[in-house]
Tab-separated table of C-alpha atoms in Angstrom:
chain	number	residue	atom	x	y	z
A	9	MET	CA	-4.205	-12.230	63.375
A	10	SER	CA	-4.707	-10.216	60.271
A	11	THR	CA	-3.591	-6.948	61.828
A	12	ASP	CA	-0.266	-7.834	63.369
A	13	ASP	CA	1.064	-4.289	63.539
A	14	GLN	CA	-2.017	-2.931	65.272
A	15	ARG	CA	-2.913	-5.775	67.623
A	16	SER	CA	-1.183	-8.370	69.734
A	17	GLU	CA	0.829	-11.326	68.557
A	18	LEU	CA	-2.292	-13.483	68.131
A	19	GLN	CA	-2.201	-15.252	64.787
A	20	ASN	CA	-4.854	-16.639	62.492
A	21	GLY	CA	-5.888	-20.234	62.908
A	22	ASP	CA	-4.393	-21.198	59.546
A	23	ALA	CA	-0.897	-20.337	60.733
A	24	ASN	CA	-0.229	-23.929	61.755
A	25	PRO	CA	-1.225	-26.269	58.939
A	26	GLU	CA	-2.564	-29.678	59.775
A	27	PRO	CA	-2.909	-32.839	57.711
A	28	ASP	CA	-6.598	-32.497	56.918
A	29	SER	CA	-7.360	-30.493	53.795
A	30	ASP	CA	-9.935	-27.737	53.510
A	31	LEU	CA	-9.978	-27.753	49.736
A	32	ASN	CA	-13.078	-29.251	48.197
A	33	THR	CA	-13.778	-30.804	44.851
A	34	PRO	CA	-17.195	-31.238	43.237
A	35	GLU	CA	-18.927	-34.550	43.640
A	36	HIS	CA	-19.386	-34.915	39.882
A	37	THR	CA	-15.847	-34.047	38.802
A	38	THR	CA	-12.964	-36.392	38.187
A	39	ILE	CA	-11.148	-35.286	41.347
A	40	GLN	CA	-12.293	-35.978	44.899
A	41	SER	CA	-11.244	-34.282	48.115
A	42	THR	CA	-8.751	-35.837	50.496
A	43	ASP	CA	-11.428	-36.465	53.113
A	44	SER	CA	-13.324	-38.801	50.800
A	45	VAL	CA	-10.347	-40.699	49.361
A	46	GLU	CA	-8.392	-43.272	51.293
A	47	ASP	CA	-5.835	-43.971	48.593
A	48	ASN	CA	-2.715	-42.062	49.602
A	49	SER	CA	-0.602	-43.151	46.687
A	50	SER	CA	-0.589	-39.729	45.111
A	51	PRO	CA	2.504	-37.682	45.969
A	52	ILE	CA	0.527	-34.506	45.337
A	53	GLN	CA	-0.296	-33.347	48.852
A	54	SER	CA	-1.522	-30.040	50.193
A	55	THR	CA	1.175	-28.270	52.186
A	56	ASP	CA	-0.896	-25.556	53.852
A	57	ASN	CA	-4.510	-25.715	54.943
A	58	ASP	CA	-6.917	-23.080	53.657
A	59	LYS	CA	-4.331	-22.078	51.081
A	60	SER	CA	-3.439	-24.557	48.397
A	61	PRO	CA	-5.397	-27.087	46.338
A	62	GLN	CA	-5.104	-30.790	46.660
A	63	VAL	CA	-5.193	-32.906	43.559
A	64	VAL	CA	-6.012	-36.475	44.524
A	65	ASP	CA	-6.895	-39.427	42.378
A	66	PRO	CA	-10.342	-41.036	42.742
A	67	GLU	CA	-11.614	-44.317	41.434
A	68	PRO	CA	-10.986	-44.466	37.678
A	69	ALA	CA	-13.866	-43.813	35.335
A	70	THR	CA	-15.281	-46.735	33.399
A	71	GLN	CA	-13.410	-47.197	30.138
A	72	VAL	CA	-14.486	-48.780	26.868
A	73	SER	CA	-12.152	-51.499	25.670
A	74	ASP	CA	-11.219	-51.369	21.988
A	75	THR	CA	-10.547	-55.112	21.903
A	76	GLN	CA	-13.892	-56.405	23.043
A	77	ASN	CA	-15.313	-56.886	19.526
A	78	PRO	CA	-13.440	-56.929	16.214
A	79	ILE	CA	-16.574	-55.550	14.540
A	80	GLU	CA	-17.837	-52.360	16.213
A	81	SER	CA	-21.461	-51.293	16.123
A	82	LYS	CA	-22.430	-47.637	15.724
A	83	ASP	CA	-23.140	-47.470	19.454
A	84	ASN	CA	-19.677	-48.740	20.310
A	85	GLU	CA	-18.165	-46.376	17.780
A	86	GLN	CA	-19.915	-43.474	19.491
A	87	LEU	CA	-18.646	-44.703	22.856
A	88	GLN	CA	-15.112	-44.626	21.510
A	89	LYS	CA	-15.598	-41.044	20.381
A	90	ASP	CA	-16.946	-40.078	23.770
A	91	GLU	CA	-14.018	-41.881	25.377
A	92	GLY	CA	-11.611	-39.780	23.363
A	93	ASN	CA	-13.209	-36.549	24.511
A	94	ARG	CA	-13.708	-37.290	28.195
A	95	THR	CA	-11.643	-35.774	31.007
A	96	PHE	CA	-8.982	-38.100	32.356
A	97	THR	CA	-8.930	-38.748	36.087
A	98	MET	CA	-5.819	-38.068	38.144
A	99	ARG	CA	-5.543	-41.803	38.933
A	100	GLU	CA	-5.340	-42.642	35.247
A	101	LEU	CA	-2.765	-39.935	34.635
A	102	LEU	CA	-0.657	-41.078	37.581
A	103	ASN	CA	-0.830	-44.729	36.575
A	104	GLU	CA	0.262	-43.920	33.027
A	105	LEU	CA	3.159	-41.880	34.312
A	106	LYS	CA	4.245	-44.470	36.882
A	107	ASN	CA	4.007	-47.323	34.370
A	108	GLY	CA	6.008	-45.365	31.787
A	109	ASP	CA	3.514	-46.048	28.997
A	110	GLY	CA	5.218	-44.067	26.264
A	111	ASP	CA	6.359	-40.520	26.007
A	112	GLN	CA	4.035	-37.982	27.597
A	113	GLU	CA	4.209	-35.581	24.676
A	114	SER	CA	3.408	-38.257	22.099
A	115	GLN	CA	0.492	-39.552	24.211
A	116	VAL	CA	-1.067	-36.130	24.414
A	117	SER	CA	-0.622	-35.296	20.751
A	118	ALA	CA	-1.747	-38.737	19.607
A	119	GLY	CA	-4.911	-38.551	21.651
A	120	THR	CA	-5.649	-35.108	20.267
A	121	ASP	CA	-5.102	-36.049	16.636
A	122	ALA	CA	-7.310	-39.116	16.961
A	123	VAL	CA	-10.394	-37.286	18.122
A	124	THR	CA	-10.060	-33.630	17.216
A	125	PRO	CA	-12.373	-32.476	14.409
A	126	ARG	CA	-11.832	-29.355	12.326
A	127	ARG	CA	-10.697	-26.712	14.795
A	128	SER	CA	-12.790	-23.611	15.086
A	129	GLN	CA	-11.547	-20.133	15.874
A	130	GLU	CA	-12.640	-20.630	19.495
A	131	THR	CA	-10.511	-23.771	19.766
A	132	THR	CA	-7.526	-21.912	18.347
A	133	GLN	CA	-7.946	-19.222	20.984
A	134	HIS	CA	-8.004	-21.881	23.703
A	135	THR	CA	-4.822	-23.358	22.261
A	136	GLU	CA	-3.086	-19.999	22.547
A	137	LYS	CA	-4.272	-19.594	26.150
A	138	ASN	CA	-3.154	-23.112	26.948
A	139	SER	CA	0.302	-22.448	25.557
A	140	ALA	CA	0.756	-19.464	27.880
A	141	ALA	CA	-0.300	-21.499	30.901
A	142	MET	CA	1.921	-24.424	29.929
A	143	GLU	CA	4.914	-22.096	29.606
A	144	LEU	CA	4.388	-21.050	33.202
A	145	ILE	CA	4.131	-24.632	34.446
A	146	ASN	CA	7.096	-25.841	32.380
A	147	SER	CA	9.306	-23.147	33.912
A	148	ILE	CA	8.838	-24.440	37.459
A	149	THR	CA	11.565	-26.480	39.113
A	150	GLY	CA	11.210	-28.043	42.520
A	151	SER	CA	13.713	-27.258	45.268
A	152	ASP	CA	14.327	-30.944	46.008
A	153	GLU	CA	13.663	-34.368	44.520
A	154	GLU	CA	10.218	-34.595	46.068
A	155	GLY	CA	9.287	-31.193	44.674
A	156	ARG	CA	10.595	-32.079	41.222
A	157	SER	CA	8.673	-35.357	41.247
A	158	ARG	CA	5.480	-33.600	42.249
A	159	GLN	CA	5.928	-30.937	39.599
A	160	ARG	CA	6.565	-33.583	36.929
A	161	ILE	CA	3.160	-35.097	37.707
A	162	LEU	CA	1.512	-31.678	37.743
A	163	THR	CA	3.003	-30.882	34.340
A	164	PHE	CA	1.799	-34.202	32.980
A	165	ALA	CA	-1.704	-33.541	34.302
A	166	ALA	CA	-1.712	-30.008	32.881
A	167	LYS	CA	-0.914	-31.324	29.382
A	168	ARG	CA	-3.795	-33.753	29.532
A	169	TYR	CA	-6.253	-31.103	30.707
A	170	ALA	CA	-5.007	-28.680	28.059
A	171	SER	CA	-5.567	-31.365	25.439
A	172	ALA	CA	-9.075	-32.049	26.776
A	173	ILE	CA	-9.980	-28.365	26.565
A	174	GLU	CA	-8.670	-28.099	23.007
A	175	ARG	CA	-10.901	-30.986	22.032
A	176	ASN	CA	-13.892	-29.605	23.940
A	177	PRO	CA	-13.729	-25.945	25.049
A	178	ASP	CA	-16.915	-26.479	27.101
A	179	ASP	CA	-15.334	-29.137	29.338
A	180	TYR	CA	-15.731	-27.358	32.666
A	181	ASP	CA	-14.366	-30.366	34.560
A	182	ALA	CA	-11.077	-30.103	32.677
A	183	LEU	CA	-10.956	-26.341	33.260
A	184	TYR	CA	-11.591	-26.807	36.975
A	185	ASN	CA	-9.014	-29.584	37.304
A	186	TRP	CA	-6.448	-27.576	35.400
A	187	ALA	CA	-7.036	-24.615	37.710
A	188	LEU	CA	-6.288	-26.934	40.644
A	189	VAL	CA	-3.043	-28.003	38.944
A	190	LEU	CA	-2.021	-24.368	38.405
A	191	GLN	CA	-2.876	-23.511	41.999
A	192	GLU	CA	-0.883	-26.458	43.290
A	193	SER	CA	2.028	-25.516	41.016
A	194	ALA	CA	2.041	-22.044	42.570
A	195	ASP	CA	2.883	-23.651	45.915
A	196	ASN	CA	5.697	-25.570	44.247
A	197	VAL	CA	7.459	-22.440	43.025
A	198	ASN	CA	11.045	-22.228	44.236
A	199	SER	CA	11.571	-18.601	45.198
A	200	ASP	CA	15.360	-19.008	44.962
A	201	THR	CA	15.290	-19.643	41.216
A	202	SER	CA	14.219	-17.726	38.128
A	203	SER	CA	10.957	-19.688	37.929
A	204	PRO	CA	7.753	-17.737	37.262
A	205	SER	CA	6.153	-15.871	40.105
A	206	LYS	CA	3.521	-17.499	42.239
A	207	ASP	CA	1.200	-14.640	41.398
A	208	ALA	CA	1.280	-15.398	37.653
A	209	LEU	CA	0.269	-19.020	38.268
A	210	LEU	CA	-2.498	-18.011	40.671
A	211	GLU	CA	-3.781	-15.448	38.197
A	212	GLU	CA	-3.914	-18.109	35.494
A	213	ALA	CA	-5.719	-20.473	37.887
A	214	CYS	CA	-8.275	-17.734	38.595
A	215	LYS	CA	-8.936	-17.405	34.854
A	216	LYS	CA	-9.617	-21.145	34.613
A	217	TYR	CA	-11.980	-21.029	37.609
A	218	ASP	CA	-13.755	-18.086	36.000
A	219	GLU	CA	-14.247	-20.014	32.750
A	220	ALA	CA	-15.366	-23.172	34.557
A	221	THR	CA	-17.985	-21.344	36.653
A	222	ARG	CA	-19.294	-19.522	33.602
A	223	LEU	CA	-19.889	-22.876	31.947
A	224	ASN	CA	-21.319	-24.408	35.134
A	225	PRO	CA	-22.455	-21.813	37.726
A	226	THR	CA	-23.201	-24.532	40.310
A	227	LEU	CA	-19.544	-25.565	40.849
A	228	HIS	CA	-19.401	-24.523	44.497
A	229	ASP	CA	-15.950	-26.018	45.006
A	230	ALA	CA	-14.627	-23.993	42.087
A	231	TYR	CA	-15.836	-20.810	43.791
A	232	TYR	CA	-14.241	-21.992	47.040
A	233	ASN	CA	-10.816	-22.770	45.576
A	234	TRP	CA	-10.999	-19.666	43.380
A	235	ALA	CA	-11.480	-17.593	46.536
A	236	ILE	CA	-8.400	-19.248	48.075
A	237	ALA	CA	-6.330	-18.348	45.011
A	238	ILE	CA	-7.547	-14.734	45.138
A	239	SER	CA	-6.766	-14.595	48.874
A	240	ASP	CA	-3.216	-15.774	48.233
A	241	ARG	CA	-2.810	-13.033	45.645
A	242	ALA	CA	-4.186	-10.449	48.078
A	243	LYS	CA	-1.703	-11.482	50.791
A	244	MET	CA	1.181	-10.627	48.455
A	245	ARG	CA	-0.019	-7.028	48.172
A	246	GLY	CA	-0.120	-6.012	51.825
A	247	ARG	CA	-2.593	-3.308	52.787
A	248	THR	CA	-3.010	-1.659	49.425
A	249	LYS	CA	-6.045	-0.625	47.422
A	250	GLU	CA	-5.381	-3.532	45.059
A	251	ALA	CA	-5.358	-5.936	48.011
A	252	GLU	CA	-8.652	-4.479	49.236
A	253	GLU	CA	-10.290	-5.189	45.877
A	254	LEU	CA	-8.917	-8.728	45.849
A	255	TRP	CA	-10.180	-9.421	49.381
A	256	LYS	CA	-13.608	-8.200	48.327
A	257	GLN	CA	-13.525	-10.572	45.346
A	258	ALA	CA	-12.498	-13.426	47.635
A	259	THR	CA	-15.375	-12.749	50.060
A	260	ASN	CA	-17.827	-12.645	47.139
A	261	ASN	CA	-16.628	-16.048	45.928
A	262	TYR	CA	-16.804	-17.563	49.415
A	263	GLU	CA	-20.349	-16.244	49.645
A	264	LYS	CA	-21.245	-17.970	46.358
A	265	ALA	CA	-19.610	-21.193	47.550
A	266	VAL	CA	-21.643	-21.135	50.773
A	267	GLN	CA	-24.866	-20.280	48.941
A	268	LEU	CA	-24.349	-23.325	46.725
A	269	ASN	CA	-23.176	-25.562	49.574
A	270	TRP	CA	-24.243	-24.258	52.976
A	271	ASN	CA	-22.874	-27.315	54.818
A	272	SER	CA	-19.201	-26.299	54.590
A	273	PRO	CA	-17.547	-25.115	57.822
A	274	GLN	CA	-14.251	-24.716	55.938
A	275	ALA	CA	-15.783	-22.231	53.492
A	276	LEU	CA	-17.380	-20.286	56.344
A	277	ASN	CA	-14.085	-20.210	58.259
A	278	ASN	CA	-12.171	-18.972	55.211
A	279	TRP	CA	-14.886	-16.425	54.514
A	280	GLY	CA	-14.441	-15.118	58.038
A	281	LEU	CA	-10.659	-14.932	57.586
A	282	ALA	CA	-11.046	-12.981	54.344
A	283	LEU	CA	-13.425	-10.534	56.060
A	284	GLN	CA	-10.972	-10.205	58.940
A	285	GLU	CA	-8.183	-9.319	56.496
A	286	LEU	CA	-10.458	-6.891	54.662
A	287	SER	CA	-11.371	-5.142	57.925
A	288	ALA	CA	-7.708	-4.184	58.399
A	289	ILE	CA	-7.662	-2.267	55.097
A	290	VAL	CA	-11.036	-0.544	54.782
A	291	PRO	CA	-11.751	2.912	56.292
A	292	ALA	CA	-12.519	2.941	60.019
A	293	ARG	CA	-16.214	3.722	59.464
A	294	GLU	CA	-16.648	0.397	57.614
A	295	LYS	CA	-14.479	-1.725	59.864
A	296	GLN	CA	-16.913	-2.688	62.626
A	297	ILE	CA	-19.595	-3.862	60.173
A	298	ILE	CA	-17.076	-6.139	58.452
A	299	VAL	CA	-15.707	-7.419	61.774
A	300	LYS	CA	-19.215	-8.309	62.982
A	301	SER	CA	-19.787	-10.140	59.704
A	302	ALA	CA	-16.554	-12.101	60.235
A	303	ILE	CA	-17.726	-13.031	63.744
A	304	SER	CA	-20.981	-14.381	62.316
A	305	LYS	CA	-19.101	-16.532	59.765
A	306	PHE	CA	-16.791	-18.083	62.361
A	307	ARG	CA	-19.742	-18.709	64.647
A	308	ALA	CA	-21.706	-20.343	61.813
A	309	ALA	CA	-18.724	-22.610	61.067
A	310	ILE	CA	-18.602	-23.709	64.716
A	311	GLN	CA	-22.326	-24.405	64.751
A	312	LEU	CA	-21.839	-26.756	61.805
A	313	GLN	CA	-18.838	-28.459	63.426
A	314	PHE	CA	-18.548	-27.931	67.174
A	315	ASP	CA	-14.922	-29.161	67.355
A	316	PHE	CA	-13.652	-27.089	64.405
A	317	HIS	CA	-10.761	-25.700	66.438
A	318	ARG	CA	-9.436	-23.339	63.773
A	319	ALA	CA	-12.768	-21.510	63.490
A	320	ILE	CA	-13.002	-21.489	67.306
A	321	TYR	CA	-9.545	-19.951	67.573
A	322	ASN	CA	-10.174	-17.470	64.744
A	323	LEU	CA	-13.340	-16.289	66.476
A	324	GLY	CA	-11.206	-15.669	69.554
A	325	THR	CA	-8.701	-13.593	67.576
A	326	VAL	CA	-11.327	-11.438	65.875
A	327	LEU	CA	-13.035	-10.771	69.236
A	328	TYR	CA	-9.655	-9.868	70.723
A	329	GLY	CA	-9.064	-7.388	67.906
A	330	LEU	CA	-12.529	-5.921	68.409
A	331	ALA	CA	-11.789	-5.568	72.144
A	332	GLU	CA	-8.569	-3.716	71.307
A	333	ASP	CA	-10.376	-1.341	68.944
A	334	THR	CA	-13.248	-0.783	71.366
A	335	SER	CA	-10.817	-0.111	74.194
A	336	ARG	CA	-8.997	2.526	72.129
A	337	THR	CA	-12.157	4.308	71.019
A	338	GLY	CA	-13.919	3.991	74.373
A	339	GLY	CA	-17.118	2.723	72.763
A	340	THR	CA	-19.138	-0.474	72.856
A	341	MET	CA	-19.853	-3.074	70.209
A	342	GLY	CA	-22.556	-1.933	67.810
A	343	GLY	CA	-24.123	0.392	70.337
A	344	HIS	CA	-24.826	-2.488	72.738
A	345	ASP	CA	-23.412	-2.541	76.237
A	346	VAL	CA	-20.642	-5.036	75.554
A	347	SER	CA	-17.570	-3.595	77.223
A	348	PRO	CA	-13.970	-4.189	76.128
A	349	ASN	CA	-13.445	-6.356	79.231
A	350	GLU	CA	-16.383	-8.551	78.238
A	351	LEU	CA	-15.005	-8.856	74.694
A	352	TYR	CA	-11.580	-9.806	76.069
A	353	SER	CA	-13.250	-12.434	78.251
A	354	GLN	CA	-15.228	-13.803	75.297
A	355	SER	CA	-12.027	-13.956	73.232
A	356	ALA	CA	-10.293	-15.921	75.988
A	357	ILE	CA	-13.118	-18.485	76.087
A	358	TYR	CA	-12.674	-19.400	72.419
A	359	ILE	CA	-8.873	-19.443	72.575
A	360	ALA	CA	-8.967	-21.629	75.682
A	361	ALA	CA	-11.410	-24.004	73.985
A	362	ALA	CA	-9.230	-24.228	70.855
A	363	HIS	CA	-6.208	-25.002	73.026
A	364	ALA	CA	-8.146	-27.660	74.953
A	365	LEU	CA	-9.108	-29.368	71.677
A	366	LYS	CA	-5.567	-29.111	70.227
A	367	PRO	CA	-3.169	-28.664	73.169
A	368	ASN	CA	-0.094	-29.388	71.033
A	369	TYR	CA	-0.604	-26.422	68.691
A	370	SER	CA	2.068	-23.879	69.565
A	371	VAL	CA	0.039	-20.956	68.188
A	372	TYR	CA	-2.870	-21.784	70.497
A	373	THR	CA	-0.521	-22.236	73.451
A	374	SER	CA	1.107	-18.840	72.923
A	375	ALA	CA	-2.249	-17.104	72.530
A	376	LEU	CA	-3.597	-18.760	75.675
A	377	LYS	CA	-0.690	-17.363	77.706
A	378	LEU	CA	-1.722	-13.907	76.561
A	379	VAL	CA	-5.450	-14.181	77.329
A	380	ARG	CA	-5.764	-16.676	80.211
A	381	SER	CA	-5.793	-13.926	82.835
A	382	MET	CA	-8.820	-12.415	81.059
A	383	LEU	CA	-10.952	-15.409	82.081
A	384	PRO	CA	-12.996	-15.197	85.320
A	385	LEU	CA	-10.811	-17.882	86.894
A	386	PRO	CA	-11.452	-20.460	88.281
A	387	TYR	CA	-14.374	-20.378	85.841
A	388	LEU	CA	-14.575	-20.233	82.089
A	389	LYS	CA	-17.550	-17.871	82.074
A	390	VAL	CA	-19.480	-15.830	84.629
A	391	GLY	CA	-22.613	-13.852	83.845
A	392	TYR	CA	-26.237	-13.167	84.598
A	393	LEU	CA	-29.222	-15.138	83.363
A	394	THR	CA	-32.899	-14.950	84.245
A	395	ALA	CA	-33.934	-18.315	85.680
A	396	PRO	CA	-37.110	-19.993	86.994
A	397	PRO	CA	-37.372	-21.467	90.494
A	398	VAL	CA	-35.575	-24.785	90.866
A	399	GLY	CA	-37.707	-27.652	89.572
A	400	GLN	CA	-40.226	-25.359	87.861
A	401	PRO	CA	-38.974	-24.839	84.284
A	402	ILE	CA	-42.274	-23.222	83.196
A	403	ALA	CA	-43.086	-20.998	86.189
A	404	PRO	CA	-45.065	-17.725	86.088
A	405	HIS	CA	-42.951	-14.893	84.719
A	406	CYS	CA	-43.027	-13.034	88.027
A	407	ASP	CA	-41.210	-15.924	89.735
A	408	TRP	CA	-38.197	-15.823	87.400
A	409	LYS	CA	-35.119	-14.141	88.940
A	410	HIS	CA	-32.088	-12.423	87.411
A	411	THR	CA	-29.178	-14.275	89.049
A	412	GLN	CA	-25.528	-15.037	88.493
A	413	PHE	CA	-24.334	-18.237	86.809
A	414	VAL	CA	-20.852	-19.728	86.535
A	415	LEU	CA	-19.575	-22.211	83.937
A	416	ASN	CA	-16.532	-24.417	84.337
A	417	HIS	CA	-15.340	-27.776	83.023
A	418	GLU	CA	-17.858	-29.611	85.205
A	419	GLY	CA	-21.052	-27.745	84.473
A	420	LEU	CA	-23.260	-24.676	84.742
A	421	GLN	CA	-24.356	-23.537	88.217
A	422	GLN	CA	-26.536	-20.795	89.624
A	423	ILE	CA	-25.024	-18.553	92.317
A	424	HIS	CA	-27.411	-16.636	94.564
A	425	ASN	CA	-26.686	-13.082	95.622
A	426	GLY	CA	-24.433	-12.912	98.649
A	427	GLU	CA	-22.956	-16.381	98.096
A	428	GLN	CA	-19.310	-16.984	97.399
A	429	ARG	CA	-18.501	-18.365	93.963
A	430	HIS	CA	-16.938	-21.459	95.434
A	431	MET	CA	-20.084	-22.497	97.293
A	432	VAL	CA	-21.848	-25.535	95.936
A	433	SER	CA	-25.465	-26.000	94.962
A	434	GLY	CA	-27.860	-25.742	97.864
A	435	SER	CA	-25.467	-23.858	100.167
A	436	ASN	CA	-27.085	-21.555	102.744
A	437	GLY	CA	-30.207	-23.680	102.397
A	438	ARG	CA	-31.086	-22.120	99.036
A	439	PRO	CA	-31.622	-24.548	96.151
A	440	ALA	CA	-29.853	-23.613	92.942
A	441	ILE	CA	-29.915	-24.757	89.339
A	442	LYS	CA	-26.975	-26.995	88.526
A	443	ILE	CA	-26.413	-28.696	85.169
A	444	ASP	CA	-23.613	-31.242	84.875
A	445	ILE	CA	-21.913	-31.341	81.494
A	446	PRO	CA	-22.216	-35.156	81.065
A	447	ASP	CA	-26.000	-34.857	81.515
A	448	ILE	CA	-26.490	-32.467	78.588
A	449	VAL	CA	-28.362	-33.750	75.534
A	450	SER	CA	-28.597	-30.516	73.528
A	451	VAL	CA	-28.203	-26.757	73.844
A	452	SER	CA	-30.174	-24.386	71.619
A	453	ALA	CA	-31.850	-21.007	71.361
A	454	CYS	CA	-35.614	-21.207	71.685
A	455	GLN	CA	-38.776	-19.153	71.524
A	456	ASP	CA	-41.882	-19.920	73.535
A	457	LEU	CA	-44.736	-17.684	74.676
A	458	SER	CA	-44.697	-19.439	78.032
A	459	LEU	CA	-41.207	-18.022	78.707
A	460	PRO	CA	-40.432	-14.474	79.858
A	461	PRO	CA	-39.542	-12.078	77.010
A	462	GLY	CA	-35.945	-12.094	75.808
A	463	PRO	CA	-33.441	-14.394	74.099
A	464	ALA	CA	-34.021	-17.840	75.604
A	465	ILE	CA	-31.721	-20.824	76.006
A	466	CYS	CA	-32.979	-24.399	76.240
A	467	ILE	CA	-30.536	-26.838	77.845
A	468	ASP	CA	-32.039	-30.282	77.445
A	469	THR	CA	-30.621	-32.900	79.820
A	470	ILE	CA	-31.296	-36.498	80.750
A	471	HIS	CA	-33.342	-35.087	83.653
A	472	GLY	CA	-35.428	-32.783	81.478
A	473	PRO	CA	-35.071	-29.293	79.965
A	474	THR	CA	-33.886	-26.129	81.712
A	475	TYR	CA	-34.866	-22.735	80.266
A	476	LEU	CA	-32.863	-19.565	80.865
A	477	ILE	CA	-33.096	-16.007	79.507
A	478	ALA	CA	-29.943	-14.127	78.431
A	479	GLU	CA	-29.437	-10.392	78.827
A	480	SER	CA	-29.140	-9.749	75.075
A	481	TRP	CA	-28.750	-11.583	71.780
A	482	GLU	CA	-24.983	-10.999	71.876
A	483	TYR	CA	-24.777	-12.605	75.324
A	484	LEU	CA	-27.054	-15.423	74.164
A	485	ASP	CA	-24.614	-16.409	71.399
A	486	THR	CA	-21.702	-16.422	73.824
A	487	TRP	CA	-23.547	-18.561	76.399
A	488	LEU	CA	-24.628	-21.044	73.725
A	489	ASP	CA	-21.102	-21.311	72.336
A	490	ALA	CA	-19.478	-21.615	75.762
A	491	ILE	CA	-21.762	-24.425	76.954
A	492	ARG	CA	-21.490	-26.287	73.633
A	493	LEU	CA	-17.697	-25.967	73.629
A	494	VAL	CA	-17.375	-27.314	77.166
A	495	TYR	CA	-19.584	-30.245	76.202
A	496	THR	CA	-17.583	-30.834	72.995
A	497	ILE	CA	-14.334	-30.819	74.977
A	498	PHE	CA	-15.877	-33.350	77.366
A	499	ALA	CA	-17.074	-35.521	74.463
A	500	ARG	CA	-13.561	-35.472	72.952
A	501	GLY	CA	-12.030	-36.595	76.235
A	502	LYS	CA	-10.156	-33.316	76.805
A	503	THR	CA	-11.868	-32.191	80.030
A	504	ASP	CA	-8.616	-32.519	81.988
A	505	VAL	CA	-6.933	-30.049	79.638
A	506	LEU	CA	-9.711	-27.504	80.125
A	507	ALA	CA	-9.641	-28.080	83.892
A	508	GLY	CA	-5.917	-27.363	83.882
A	509	ILE	CA	-6.491	-24.087	82.012
A	510	ILE	CA	-9.072	-22.651	84.377
A	511	THR	CA	-7.790	-24.043	87.678
A	512	GLY	CA	-4.082	-23.678	86.996
């Protein structure tokens, strides 16, 4: 978690990196994200999710051959000029390097001399900026052969992007790609040597992202990766005023990234993490507002991707922290009657679900040991919902009853007053609502004048819909998430893991 010295040993969901990358690249740029590229030939690989950029080579751009016609038309001549000023793809740069086609320095300078017109004062200023950035990159040495090989490619790429910017200062693709190279180089810094600090490289990457987004304000991936770079800089500064300002900048950039591309669970998850870190620094009077905002970001990420286990786990950690704070102050969340025990129970649901989806993650396993006893075992969730009579989903409001429901790995079941939790549907001769997880088609919030007032849940099944009313909007969100998570765990074939958690 972001507040290790104030809370338990729960850690953020990015503590254990996994192979899939959360760094995005624009669809129109010369670099694509790992998720969309199957070619794994590039040795440049992300080493930590949600933290470092990934520079991967896409399909090469179409090139114009200079040997097609001995006599060039004006159109072909213009194509050659455009070819000289375009941004090289990472695949082209890698292929040149692997094939050993000449000295890197001579290639860069030759390409520049061939196409560069009379340099303006602006171009000269870019050259000076480029020199400072190149000095940083050239000073980096990898700790092993793999690191040195990766840095050699990064340096080669940086020279090409620097050359492209000198030829065309408005090339936002080159600026963005170079920022990625700088950000990746920061992760390749060997702390045991006299190489430049990681912070200097990240700061330079931030400058490139700033320039690129000024030239093209719709580069949502630039805002996303820029926010990651700022977050890394903030982490180096602990809980200081400078760190607070950096976290605020990071959250602003994540917000811009999400506004430009709402369909990004990774950006929402990182936004939530940044807010969680910020909440540990700000004054106490601001903390709860920021924490509630972080909760909404994690929840939004899960709604976009139901099996996004890191966002699921992170939501559990932020709820656990809120339970700790609420327990110390003796209050409730946002003035609503959500007790610390309920918050602890909600936290345990998400952590248990994350563990069920990724049972081999040691961080999730350790956290589950801490919170498992906070679950209403042998159930995942127990609470009250207002329900219609069995078989009458749209009954008169007066016939709806406020009764207890239990949720486990098998389904959701109504428990009548006076019955034991372990009794099955229809015990004591009283019919009860029972929804089996495999029968669920969808779960959603709904509004309908035919339903009693309050936040309503619609659970659509193969047998038809069931409507239920939650006690409050906060409880509605938790019920929706819990039912969806149990279904997602079932759909991923992990029901046995969840059953083991709640039944022991």
